[in-house]
Amino acid sequence: AGVDDKGHPYDITADAALQTPGVKEVVELVQPRAVTTGADTKTVVTANKGVFQTKDNVLDLSDGVTLNHSVGEETYVFTTSAATVSIGDETVQSTTGVEGESGSGTLRADRMRAYNSEGRIVFEGNVSMRIYPDKAKLPEMLTNDTPDSEEGPQ
């Protein structure tokens, strides 16, 4: 746990940690979980395996990586096979392909970079996106809601 260069808190936990004698800068983690928060954002990244580089404040994650990125009211959930969390830069990056979803739709891409402090995520390479329209914004005739009908002759 600590505070990054911009004063935002972060926390890294794991079910188990292994540090090789004489190598203080590298800690192997089992079931790591990293949480970073910004002004209006929160990012939680989990994986089965990880390596924390204490000198650089970088967490390399592998094997079943899940990223939950909340910006305001919206939460995005992405999965990938590997990702790098840079505490100082407040970023999460993956170059191994990513799939994700939110209440707004689904997405796939070859690469992803989430900027926690800015509340944005950039996707690159073969980006495919499906956006679900907001029912409240559709014209009345396209919704499943029917207006109250007047009673006819009986």
JSON list of C-alpha atoms in Angstrom, two decimals:
[
{"chain": "A", "resi": 1, "resn": "ALA", "atom": "CA", "xyz": [0.00, 0.00, 0.00]},
{"chain": "A", "resi": 2, "resn": "GLY", "atom": "CA", "xyz": [1.11, 3.51, -0.64]},
{"chain": "A", "resi": 3, "resn": "VAL", "atom": "CA", "xyz": [0.56, 6.73, -2.53]},
{"chain": "A", "resi": 4, "resn": "ASP", "atom": "CA", "xyz": [1.69, 7.29, -6.12]},
{"chain": "A", "resi": 5, "resn": "ASP", "atom": "CA", "xyz": [3.52, 10.35, -7.48]},
{"chain": "A", "resi": 6, "resn": "LYS", "atom": "CA", "xyz": [0.21, 12.21, -7.91]},
{"chain": "A", "resi": 7, "resn": "GLY", "atom": "CA", "xyz": [-0.99, 11.51, -4.37]},
{"chain": "A", "resi": 8, "resn": "HIS", "atom": "CA", "xyz": [-3.50, 8.81, -5.32]},
{"chain": "A", "resi": 9, "resn": "PRO", "atom": "CA", "xyz": [-3.64, 5.74, -3.08]},
{"chain": "A", "resi": 10, "resn": "TYR", "atom": "CA", "xyz": [-2.84, 2.25, -4.31]},
{"chain": "A", "resi": 11, "resn": "ASP", "atom": "CA", "xyz": [-2.85, -1.16, -2.68]},
{"chain": "A", "resi": 12, "resn": "ILE", "atom": "CA", "xyz": [-1.28, -4.45, -3.80]},
{"chain": "A", "resi": 13, "resn": "THR", "atom": "CA", "xyz": [-2.18, -7.67, -2.01]},
{"chain": "A", "resi": 14, "resn": "ALA", "atom": "CA", "xyz": [-1.70, -11.39, -2.72]},
{"chain": "A", "resi": 15, "resn": "ASP", "atom": "CA", "xyz": [-2.52, -14.77, -1.24]},
{"chain": "A", "resi": 16, "resn": "ALA", "atom": "CA", "xyz": [1.21, -15.53, -1.09]},
{"chain": "A", "resi": 17, "resn": "ALA", "atom": "CA", "xyz": [4.50, -13.78, -1.86]},
{"chain": "A", "resi": 18, "resn": "LEU", "atom": "CA", "xyz": [7.98, -15.14, -2.49]},
{"chain": "A", "resi": 19, "resn": "GLN", "atom": "CA", "xyz": [11.12, -13.05, -2.46]},
{"chain": "A", "resi": 20, "resn": "THR", "atom": "CA", "xyz": [14.38, -14.57, -3.65]},
{"chain": "A", "resi": 21, "resn": "PRO", "atom": "CA", "xyz": [17.18, -14.03, -1.10]},
{"chain": "A", "resi": 22, "resn": "GLY", "atom": "CA", "xyz": [19.43, -11.21, -2.22]},
{"chain": "A", "resi": 23, "resn": "VAL", "atom": "CA", "xyz": [16.92, -9.88, -4.77]},
{"chain": "A", "resi": 24, "resn": "LYS", "atom": "CA", "xyz": [14.94, -7.25, -2.88]},
{"chain": "A", "resi": 25, "resn": "GLU", "atom": "CA", "xyz": [13.53, -5.56, -5.98]},
{"chain": "A", "resi": 26, "resn": "VAL", "atom": "CA", "xyz": [11.45, -8.52, -7.22]},
{"chain": "A", "resi": 27, "resn": "VAL", "atom": "CA", "xyz": [8.58, -10.24, -5.41]},
{"chain": "A", "resi": 28, "resn": "GLU", "atom": "CA", "xyz": [6.67, -13.16, -6.96]},
{"chain": "A", "resi": 29, "resn": "LEU", "atom": "CA", "xyz": [2.96, -13.12, -6.10]},
{"chain": "A", "resi": 30, "resn": "VAL", "atom": "CA", "xyz": [0.20, -15.73, -6.06]},
{"chain": "A", "resi": 31, "resn": "GLN", "atom": "CA", "xyz": [-3.32, -14.38, -6.69]},
{"chain": "A", "resi": 32, "resn": "PRO", "atom": "CA", "xyz": [-2.23, -10.72, -6.74]},
{"chain": "A", "resi": 33, "resn": "ARG", "atom": "CA", "xyz": [-4.75, -7.88, -6.57]},
{"chain": "A", "resi": 34, "resn": "ALA", "atom": "CA", "xyz": [-3.88, -4.26, -7.34]},
{"chain": "A", "resi": 35, "resn": "VAL", "atom": "CA", "xyz": [-6.22, -1.36, -6.58]},
{"chain": "A", "resi": 36, "resn": "THR", "atom": "CA", "xyz": [-5.58, 2.20, -7.72]},
{"chain": "A", "resi": 37, "resn": "THR", "atom": "CA", "xyz": [-7.90, 5.16, -7.32]},
{"chain": "A", "resi": 38, "resn": "GLY", "atom": "CA", "xyz": [-8.04, 8.53, -9.00]},
{"chain": "A", "resi": 39, "resn": "ALA", "atom": "CA", "xyz": [-10.33, 11.51, -8.57]},
{"chain": "A", "resi": 40, "resn": "ASP", "atom": "CA", "xyz": [-13.35, 9.89, -10.28]},
{"chain": "A", "resi": 41, "resn": "THR", "atom": "CA", "xyz": [-11.87, 6.49, -11.15]},
{"chain": "A", "resi": 42, "resn": "LYS", "atom": "CA", "xyz": [-11.01, 3.17, -9.59]},
{"chain": "A", "resi": 43, "resn": "THR", "atom": "CA", "xyz": [-9.13, 0.29, -11.17]},
{"chain": "A", "resi": 44, "resn": "VAL", "atom": "CA", "xyz": [-8.93, -3.22, -9.71]},
{"chain": "A", "resi": 45, "resn": "VAL", "atom": "CA", "xyz": [-6.69, -5.74, -11.47]},
{"chain": "A", "resi": 46, "resn": "THR", "atom": "CA", "xyz": [-6.48, -9.41, -10.45]},
{"chain": "A", "resi": 47, "resn": "ALA", "atom": "CA", "xyz": [-4.58, -12.41, -11.79]},
{"chain": "A", "resi": 48, "resn": "ASN", "atom": "CA", "xyz": [-3.41, -15.88, -10.83]},
{"chain": "A", "resi": 49, "resn": "LYS", "atom": "CA", "xyz": [0.28, -14.92, -10.97]},
{"chain": "A", "resi": 50, "resn": "GLY", "atom": "CA", "xyz": [2.29, -11.73, -10.71]},
{"chain": "A", "resi": 51, "resn": "VAL", "atom": "CA", "xyz": [5.72, -10.24, -10.25]},
{"chain": "A", "resi": 52, "resn": "PHE", "atom": "CA", "xyz": [6.08, -6.93, -8.41]},
{"chain": "A", "resi": 53, "resn": "GLN", "atom": "CA", "xyz": [9.16, -4.87, -9.21]},
{"chain": "A", "resi": 54, "resn": "THR", "atom": "CA", "xyz": [9.49, -2.73, -6.09]},
{"chain": "A", "resi": 55, "resn": "LYS", "atom": "CA", "xyz": [12.11, -0.34, -7.45]},
{"chain": "A", "resi": 56, "resn": "ASP", "atom": "CA", "xyz": [10.00, 0.63, -10.48]},
{"chain": "A", "resi": 57, "resn": "ASN", "atom": "CA", "xyz": [6.57, 0.19, -8.82]},
{"chain": "A", "resi": 58, "resn": "VAL", "atom": "CA", "xyz": [5.51, -2.09, -11.68]},
{"chain": "A", "resi": 59, "resn": "LEU", "atom": "CA", "xyz": [3.33, -5.18, -11.35]},
{"chain": "A", "resi": 60, "resn": "ASP", "atom": "CA", "xyz": [3.52, -7.74, -14.19]},
{"chain": "A", "resi": 61, "resn": "LEU", "atom": "CA", "xyz": [0.45, -9.99, -14.17]},
{"chain": "A", "resi": 62, "resn": "SER", "atom": "CA", "xyz": [-0.22, -13.25, -15.99]},
{"chain": "A", "resi": 63, "resn": "ASP", "atom": "CA", "xyz": [-2.64, -16.16, -16.13]},
{"chain": "A", "resi": 64, "resn": "GLY", "atom": "CA", "xyz": [-6.25, -15.04, -16.03]},
{"chain": "A", "resi": 65, "resn": "VAL", "atom": "CA", "xyz": [-5.93, -11.26, -15.73]},
{"chain": "A", "resi": 66, "resn": "THR", "atom": "CA", "xyz": [-9.14, -9.33, -15.04]},
{"chain": "A", "resi": 67, "resn": "LEU", "atom": "CA", "xyz": [-9.36, -5.54, -15.09]},
{"chain": "A", "resi": 68, "resn": "ASN", "atom": "CA", "xyz": [-12.32, -3.71, -13.52]},
{"chain": "A", "resi": 69, "resn": "HIS", "atom": "CA", "xyz": [-12.13, -0.04, -14.47]},
{"chain": "A", "resi": 70, "resn": "SER", "atom": "CA", "xyz": [-14.77, 2.26, -12.95]},
{"chain": "A", "resi": 71, "resn": "VAL", "atom": "CA", "xyz": [-15.26, 5.76, -14.28]},
{"chain": "A", "resi": 72, "resn": "GLY", "atom": "CA", "xyz": [-18.08, 7.63, -12.59]},
{"chain": "A", "resi": 73, "resn": "GLU", "atom": "CA", "xyz": [-21.16, 5.38, -12.71]},
{"chain": "A", "resi": 74, "resn": "GLU", "atom": "CA", "xyz": [-19.85, 3.05, -15.44]},
{"chain": "A", "resi": 75, "resn": "THR", "atom": "CA", "xyz": [-17.77, -0.08, -14.78]},
{"chain": "A", "resi": 76, "resn": "TYR", "atom": "CA", "xyz": [-15.86, -1.85, -17.54]},
{"chain": "A", "resi": 77, "resn": "VAL", "atom": "CA", "xyz": [-14.62, -5.44, -17.08]},
{"chain": "A", "resi": 78, "resn": "PHE", "atom": "CA", "xyz": [-11.82, -6.70, -19.33]},
{"chain": "A", "resi": 79, "resn": "THR", "atom": "CA", "xyz": [-9.95, -10.00, -19.46]},
{"chain": "A", "resi": 80, "resn": "THR", "atom": "CA", "xyz": [-6.54, -10.75, -20.95]},
{"chain": "A", "resi": 81, "resn": "SER", "atom": "CA", "xyz": [-3.77, -13.30, -20.52]},
{"chain": "A", "resi": 82, "resn": "ALA", "atom": "CA", "xyz": [-1.17, -10.76, -19.32]},
{"chain": "A", "resi": 83, "resn": "ALA", "atom": "CA", "xyz": [-0.98, -7.11, -18.25]},
{"chain": "A", "resi": 84, "resn": "THR", "atom": "CA", "xyz": [1.42, -4.62, -16.71]},
{"chain": "A", "resi": 85, "resn": "VAL", "atom": "CA", "xyz": [0.32, -2.21, -13.98]},
{"chain": "A", "resi": 86, "resn": "SER", "atom": "CA", "xyz": [2.50, 0.88, -13.64]},
{"chain": "A", "resi": 87, "resn": "ILE", "atom": "CA", "xyz": [1.73, 2.47, -10.28]},
{"chain": "A", "resi": 88, "resn": "GLY", "atom": "CA", "xyz": [3.65, 5.69, -10.98]},
{"chain": "A", "resi": 89, "resn": "ASP", "atom": "CA", "xyz": [2.03, 6.23, -14.39]},
{"chain": "A", "resi": 90, "resn": "GLU", "atom": "CA", "xyz": [-1.39, 5.03, -13.16]},
{"chain": "A", "resi": 91, "resn": "THR", "atom": "CA", "xyz": [-1.73, 2.80, -16.21]},
{"chain": "A", "resi": 92, "resn": "VAL", "atom": "CA", "xyz": [-2.62, -0.79, -17.01]},
{"chain": "A", "resi": 93, "resn": "GLN", "atom": "CA", "xyz": [-1.34, -2.12, -20.33]},
{"chain": "A", "resi": 94, "resn": "SER", "atom": "CA", "xyz": [-1.89, -5.36, -22.21]},
{"chain": "A", "resi": 95, "resn": "THR", "atom": "CA", "xyz": [-0.45, -6.43, -25.55]},
{"chain": "A", "resi": 96, "resn": "THR", "atom": "CA", "xyz": [-1.80, -9.99, -25.51]},
{"chain": "A", "resi": 97, "resn": "GLY", "atom": "CA", "xyz": [-5.35, -9.37, -26.69]},
{"chain": "A", "resi": 98, "resn": "VAL", "atom": "CA", "xyz": [-8.24, -8.18, -24.57]},
{"chain": "A", "resi": 99, "resn": "GLU", "atom": "CA", "xyz": [-11.98, -8.79, -24.37]},
{"chain": "A", "resi": 100, "resn": "GLY", "atom": "CA", "xyz": [-14.39, -6.79, -22.29]},
{"chain": "A", "resi": 101, "resn": "GLU", "atom": "CA", "xyz": [-17.85, -5.56, -21.55]},
{"chain": "A", "resi": 102, "resn": "SER", "atom": "CA", "xyz": [-19.85, -2.96, -19.72]},
{"chain": "A", "resi": 103, "resn": "GLY", "atom": "CA", "xyz": [-23.51, -2.04, -19.56]},
{"chain": "A", "resi": 104, "resn": "SER", "atom": "CA", "xyz": [-22.92, -0.17, -22.83]},
{"chain": "A", "resi": 105, "resn": "GLY", "atom": "CA", "xyz": [-21.61, -3.08, -24.91]},
{"chain": "A", "resi": 106, "resn": "THR", "atom": "CA", "xyz": [-18.74, -5.46, -25.66]},
{"chain": "A", "resi": 107, "resn": "LEU", "atom": "CA", "xyz": [-15.26, -4.96, -27.08]},
{"chain": "A", "resi": 108, "resn": "ARG", "atom": "CA", "xyz": [-12.25, -6.89, -28.41]},
{"chain": "A", "resi": 109, "resn": "ALA", "atom": "CA", "xyz": [-8.81, -5.60, -29.33]},
{"chain": "A", "resi": 110, "resn": "ASP", "atom": "CA", "xyz": [-5.21, -6.72, -29.74]},
{"chain": "A", "resi": 111, "resn": "ARG", "atom": "CA", "xyz": [-3.88, -4.15, -27.26]},
{"chain": "A", "resi": 112, "resn": "MET", "atom": "CA", "xyz": [-5.18, -1.97, -24.45]},
{"chain": "A", "resi": 113, "resn": "ARG", "atom": "CA", "xyz": [-3.89, 0.82, -22.24]},
{"chain": "A", "resi": 114, "resn": "ALA", "atom": "CA", "xyz": [-6.00, 2.15, -19.36]},
{"chain": "A", "resi": 115, "resn": "TYR", "atom": "CA", "xyz": [-5.17, 5.59, -17.95]},
{"chain": "A", "resi": 116, "resn": "ASN", "atom": "CA", "xyz": [-6.65, 5.54, -14.46]},
{"chain": "A", "resi": 117, "resn": "SER", "atom": "CA", "xyz": [-6.06, 9.20, -13.59]},
{"chain": "A", "resi": 118, "resn": "GLU", "atom": "CA", "xyz": [-7.65, 10.33, -16.86]},
{"chain": "A", "resi": 119, "resn": "GLY", "atom": "CA", "xyz": [-10.56, 7.88, -16.79]},
{"chain": "A", "resi": 120, "resn": "ARG", "atom": "CA", "xyz": [-9.93, 6.61, -20.31]},
{"chain": "A", "resi": 121, "resn": "ILE", "atom": "CA", "xyz": [-8.92, 3.40, -22.05]},
{"chain": "A", "resi": 122, "resn": "VAL", "atom": "CA", "xyz": [-7.27, 3.21, -25.48]},
{"chain": "A", "resi": 123, "resn": "PHE", "atom": "CA", "xyz": [-7.70, 0.08, -27.63]},
{"chain": "A", "resi": 124, "resn": "GLU", "atom": "CA", "xyz": [-5.58, -0.70, -30.68]},
{"chain": "A", "resi": 125, "resn": "GLY", "atom": "CA", "xyz": [-5.32, -3.43, -33.31]},
{"chain": "A", "resi": 126, "resn": "ASN", "atom": "CA", "xyz": [-8.33, -5.24, -34.75]},
{"chain": "A", "resi": 127, "resn": "VAL", "atom": "CA", "xyz": [-10.75, -3.38, -32.50]},
{"chain": "A", "resi": 128, "resn": "SER", "atom": "CA", "xyz": [-14.27, -4.77, -32.64]},
{"chain": "A", "resi": 129, "resn": "MET", "atom": "CA", "xyz": [-17.03, -3.12, -30.64]},
{"chain": "A", "resi": 130, "resn": "ARG", "atom": "CA", "xyz": [-20.74, -3.74, -30.15]},
{"chain": "A", "resi": 131, "resn": "ILE", "atom": "CA", "xyz": [-22.71, -0.93, -28.54]},
{"chain": "A", "resi": 132, "resn": "TYR", "atom": "CA", "xyz": [-26.04, -1.61, -26.86]},
{"chain": "A", "resi": 133, "resn": "PRO", "atom": "CA", "xyz": [-28.49, 1.25, -27.32]},
{"chain": "A", "resi": 134, "resn": "ASP", "atom": "CA", "xyz": [-29.92, 2.78, -24.18]},
{"chain": "A", "resi": 135, "resn": "LYS", "atom": "CA", "xyz": [-33.59, 1.81, -24.08]},
{"chain": "A", "resi": 136, "resn": "ALA", "atom": "CA", "xyz": [-34.52, 5.12, -22.46]},
{"chain": "A", "resi": 137, "resn": "LYS", "atom": "CA", "xyz": [-33.12, 7.01, -25.46]},
{"chain": "A", "resi": 138, "resn": "LEU", "atom": "CA", "xyz": [-34.89, 4.99, -28.15]},
{"chain": "A", "resi": 139, "resn": "PRO", "atom": "CA", "xyz": [-38.03, 6.40, -29.74]},
{"chain": "A", "resi": 140, "resn": "GLU", "atom": "CA", "xyz": [-41.17, 5.16, -28.02]},
{"chain": "A", "resi": 141, "resn": "MET", "atom": "CA", "xyz": [-42.24, 3.11, -31.04]},
{"chain": "A", "resi": 142, "resn": "LEU", "atom": "CA", "xyz": [-39.03, 1.03, -30.85]},
{"chain": "A", "resi": 143, "resn": "THR", "atom": "CA", "xyz": [-39.34, 0.06, -27.20]},
{"chain": "A", "resi": 144, "resn": "ASN", "atom": "CA", "xyz": [-41.31, -2.84, -25.79]},
{"chain": "A", "resi": 145, "resn": "ASP", "atom": "CA", "xyz": [-43.38, -0.44, -23.72]},
{"chain": "A", "resi": 146, "resn": "THR", "atom": "CA", "xyz": [-46.90, 0.07, -25.04]},
{"chain": "A", "resi": 147, "resn": "PRO", "atom": "CA", "xyz": [-49.01, 3.08, -24.14]},
{"chain": "A", "resi": 148, "resn": "ASP", "atom": "CA", "xyz": [-52.06, 2.45, -22.02]},
{"chain": "A", "resi": 149, "resn": "SER", "atom": "CA", "xyz": [-54.83, 1.48, -24.41]},
{"chain": "A", "resi": 150, "resn": "GLU", "atom": "CA", "xyz": [-58.28, 2.94, -24.17]},
{"chain": "A", "resi": 151, "resn": "GLU", "atom": "CA", "xyz": [-61.01, 0.51, -23.43]},
{"chain": "A", "resi": 152, "resn": "GLY", "atom": "CA", "xyz": [-63.09, -0.23, -26.50]},
{"chain": "A", "resi": 153, "resn": "PRO", "atom": "CA", "xyz": [-66.75, -1.17, -26.73]},
{"chain": "A", "resi": 154, "resn": "GLN", "atom": "CA", "xyz": [-67.80, -4.07, -24.63]}
]
